[in-house]
PDB file of C-alpha atoms in Angstrom:
ATOM      1  CA  MET J  22      89.950  46.135 162.541  1.00 68.00           C
ATOM      2  CA  THR J  23      91.319  43.590 159.691  1.00 80.00           C
ATOM      3  CA  ALA J  24      94.925  42.295 159.280  1.00 76.00           C
ATOM      4  CA  SER J  25      94.811  44.053 156.324  1.00 80.00           C
ATOM      5  CA  ASN J  26      93.512  47.111 157.350  1.00 86.00           C
ATOM      6  CA  SER J  27      95.813  46.880 160.485  1.00 89.00           C
ATOM      7  CA  PHE J  28      98.919  46.092 158.031  1.00 90.00           C
ATOM      8  CA  ARG J  29      98.328  49.363 156.357  1.00 91.00           C
ATOM      9  CA  TRP J  30      97.683  51.102 159.733  1.00 91.00           C
ATOM     10  CA  ILE J  31     101.582  49.992 161.042  1.00 89.00           C
ATOM     11  CA  MET J  32     103.110  51.004 157.790  1.00 92.00           C
ATOM     12  CA  ALA J  33     101.391  53.858 157.807  1.00 91.00           C
ATOM     13  CA  VAL J  34     102.909  54.952 161.793  1.00 88.00           C
ATOM     14  CA  THR J  35     106.610  54.108 160.324  1.00 88.00           C
ATOM     15  CA  SER J  36     106.438  55.120 157.392  1.00 92.00           C
ATOM     16  CA  LEU J  37     106.200  58.679 159.047  1.00 87.00           C
ATOM     17  CA  ALA J  38     108.517  57.717 161.543  1.00 84.00           C
ATOM     18  CA  PHE J  39     111.063  57.464 158.854  1.00 87.00           C
ATOM     19  CA  VAL J  40     109.911  60.506 157.241  1.00 88.00           C
ATOM     20  CA  VAL J  41     110.497  62.065 160.743  1.00 81.00           C
ATOM     21  CA  ALA J  42     113.830  60.667 161.015  1.00 82.00           C
ATOM     22  CA  GLN J  43     114.860  62.366 157.640  1.00 85.00           C
ATOM     23  CA  LEU J  44     113.475  65.282 158.068  1.00 85.00           C
ATOM     24  CA  ASP J  45     115.474  65.840 161.681  1.00 81.00           C
ATOM     25  CA  VAL J  46     118.543  64.594 159.447  1.00 82.00           C
ATOM     26  CA  SER J  47     117.978  67.202 156.702  1.00 88.00           C
ATOM     27  CA  ILE J  48     117.100  70.251 158.697  1.00 88.00           C
ATOM     28  CA  VAL J  49     121.009  69.896 160.045  1.00 88.00           C
ATOM     29  CA  ASN J  50     121.669  69.720 156.608  1.00 89.00           C
ATOM     30  CA  ILE J  51     119.710  73.262 155.458  1.00 93.00           C
ATOM     31  CA  ALA J  52     121.083  75.127 158.994  1.00 93.00           C
ATOM     32  CA  LEU J  53     124.731  74.512 157.438  1.00 94.00           C
ATOM     33  CA  PRO J  54     124.770  77.871 155.946  1.00 95.00           C
ATOM     34  CA  GLU J  55     123.233  79.999 158.230  1.00 95.00           C
ATOM     35  CA  ILE J  56     126.317  78.227 161.284  1.00 94.00           C
ATOM     36  CA  ALA J  57     128.639  79.422 158.799  1.00 95.00           C
ATOM     37  CA  LYS J  58     127.436  82.741 158.786  1.00 96.00           C
ATOM     38  CA  THR J  59     126.266  82.709 162.196  1.00 95.00           C
ATOM     39  CA  PHE J  60     129.868  81.278 163.312  1.00 94.00           C
ATOM     40  CA  LYS J  61     132.192  82.800 160.686  1.00 95.00           C
ATOM     41  CA  ALA J  62     132.898  78.774 160.557  1.00 93.00           C
ATOM     42  CA  ASP J  63     135.052  77.446 157.254  1.00 93.00           C
ATOM     43  CA  MET J  64     134.268  74.072 155.328  1.00 93.00           C
ATOM     44  CA  SER J  65     136.138  71.848 157.962  1.00 93.00           C
ATOM     45  CA  ILE J  66     134.293  73.126 161.102  1.00 93.00           C
ATOM     46  CA  LEU J  67     130.597  71.834 159.216  1.00 94.00           C
ATOM     47  CA  GLN J  68     132.116  68.732 158.434  1.00 94.00           C
ATOM     48  CA  TRP J  69     132.789  68.659 162.598  1.00 94.00           C
ATOM     49  CA  VAL J  70     129.197  69.663 163.116  1.00 92.00           C
ATOM     50  CA  ILE J  71     128.149  67.173 160.810  1.00 91.00           C
ATOM     51  CA  ASP J  72     130.138  64.092 162.361  1.00 92.00           C
ATOM     52  CA  ALA J  73     128.720  65.038 165.830  1.00 93.00           C
ATOM     53  CA  TYR J  74     125.088  65.232 165.084  1.00 90.00           C
ATOM     54  CA  ALA J  75     125.775  61.980 163.617  1.00 88.00           C
ATOM     55  CA  LEU J  76     127.777  60.825 166.523  1.00 92.00           C
ATOM     56  CA  ALA J  77     125.012  61.803 168.602  1.00 91.00           C
ATOM     57  CA  PHE J  78     122.237  60.117 166.074  1.00 87.00           C
ATOM     58  CA  ALA J  79     123.867  57.235 166.389  1.00 88.00           C
ATOM     59  CA  VAL J  80     124.271  56.741 170.152  1.00 92.00           C
ATOM     60  CA  LEU J  81     120.521  57.426 170.216  1.00 88.00           C
ATOM     61  CA  MET J  82     119.632  55.073 167.557  1.00 87.00           C
ATOM     62  CA  LEU J  83     121.616  51.926 169.134  1.00 92.00           C
ATOM     63  CA  SER J  84     120.501  53.050 172.139  1.00 93.00           C
ATOM     64  CA  ALA J  85     116.752  53.001 171.177  1.00 91.00           C
ATOM     65  CA  GLY J  86     117.522  49.308 170.225  1.00 91.00           C
ATOM     66  CA  ASN J  87     119.229  48.353 173.438  1.00 94.00           C
ATOM     67  CA  LEU J  88     115.687  50.176 175.304  1.00 95.00           C
ATOM     68  CA  SER J  89     113.441  48.015 172.810  1.00 95.00           C
ATOM     69  CA  ASP J  90     115.241  44.456 173.970  1.00 95.00           C
ATOM     70  CA  LEU J  91     114.475  45.119 177.391  1.00 96.00           C
ATOM     71  CA  PHE J  92     110.805  46.850 177.558  1.00 97.00           C
ATOM     72  CA  GLY J  93     109.597  45.869 173.672  1.00 96.00           C
ATOM     73  CA  ALA J  94     109.924  47.621 170.774  1.00 92.00           C
ATOM     74  CA  LYS J  95     105.576  48.629 170.273  1.00 92.00           C
ATOM     75  CA  HIS J  96     106.571  50.261 173.917  1.00 94.00           C
ATOM     76  CA  VAL J  97     109.844  52.038 172.849  1.00 93.00           C
ATOM     77  CA  PHE J  98     108.563  53.200 169.482  1.00 90.00           C
ATOM     78  CA  GLN J  99     105.160  54.756 170.978  1.00 89.00           C
ATOM     79  CA  TRP J 100     107.904  56.374 173.345  1.00 90.00           C
ATOM     80  CA  GLY J 101     109.537  57.818 170.337  1.00 84.00           C
ATOM     81  CA  CYS J 102     107.285  59.214 168.609  1.00 82.00           C
ATOM     82  CA  SER J 103     105.438  60.851 171.271  1.00 83.00           C
ATOM     83  CA  TYR J 104     108.432  62.547 172.612  1.00 83.00           C
ATOM     84  CA  PHE J 105     109.461  64.151 169.356  1.00 73.00           C
ATOM     85  CA  ALA J 106     105.330  65.020 168.080  1.00 71.00           C
ATOM     86  CA  PRO J 107     104.784  67.915 168.273  1.00 67.00           C
ATOM     87  CA  PRO J 108     102.966  69.456 171.007  1.00 69.00           C
ATOM     88  CA  LEU J 109      99.297  69.556 169.767  1.00 59.00           C
TER      89      LEU J 109
END
């Protein structure tokens, strides 16, 4: 594999991982009307839902950064992608 081809694969995989992370955030925002209807929640409760999700997401991202310092960024990235990938 040439250096140019390797760079393309790295960019494709990291871009796909970014899309998956953004999709995860979008799903929460899309689900808000259904959450409001199911739990009869007003806007202040929905803001707490978004805040709780953002806090959990931030904690996991910071923890992944520390784990990548310990085990290597490549291994943590591969674990994260395999853990969140849908089963085939």
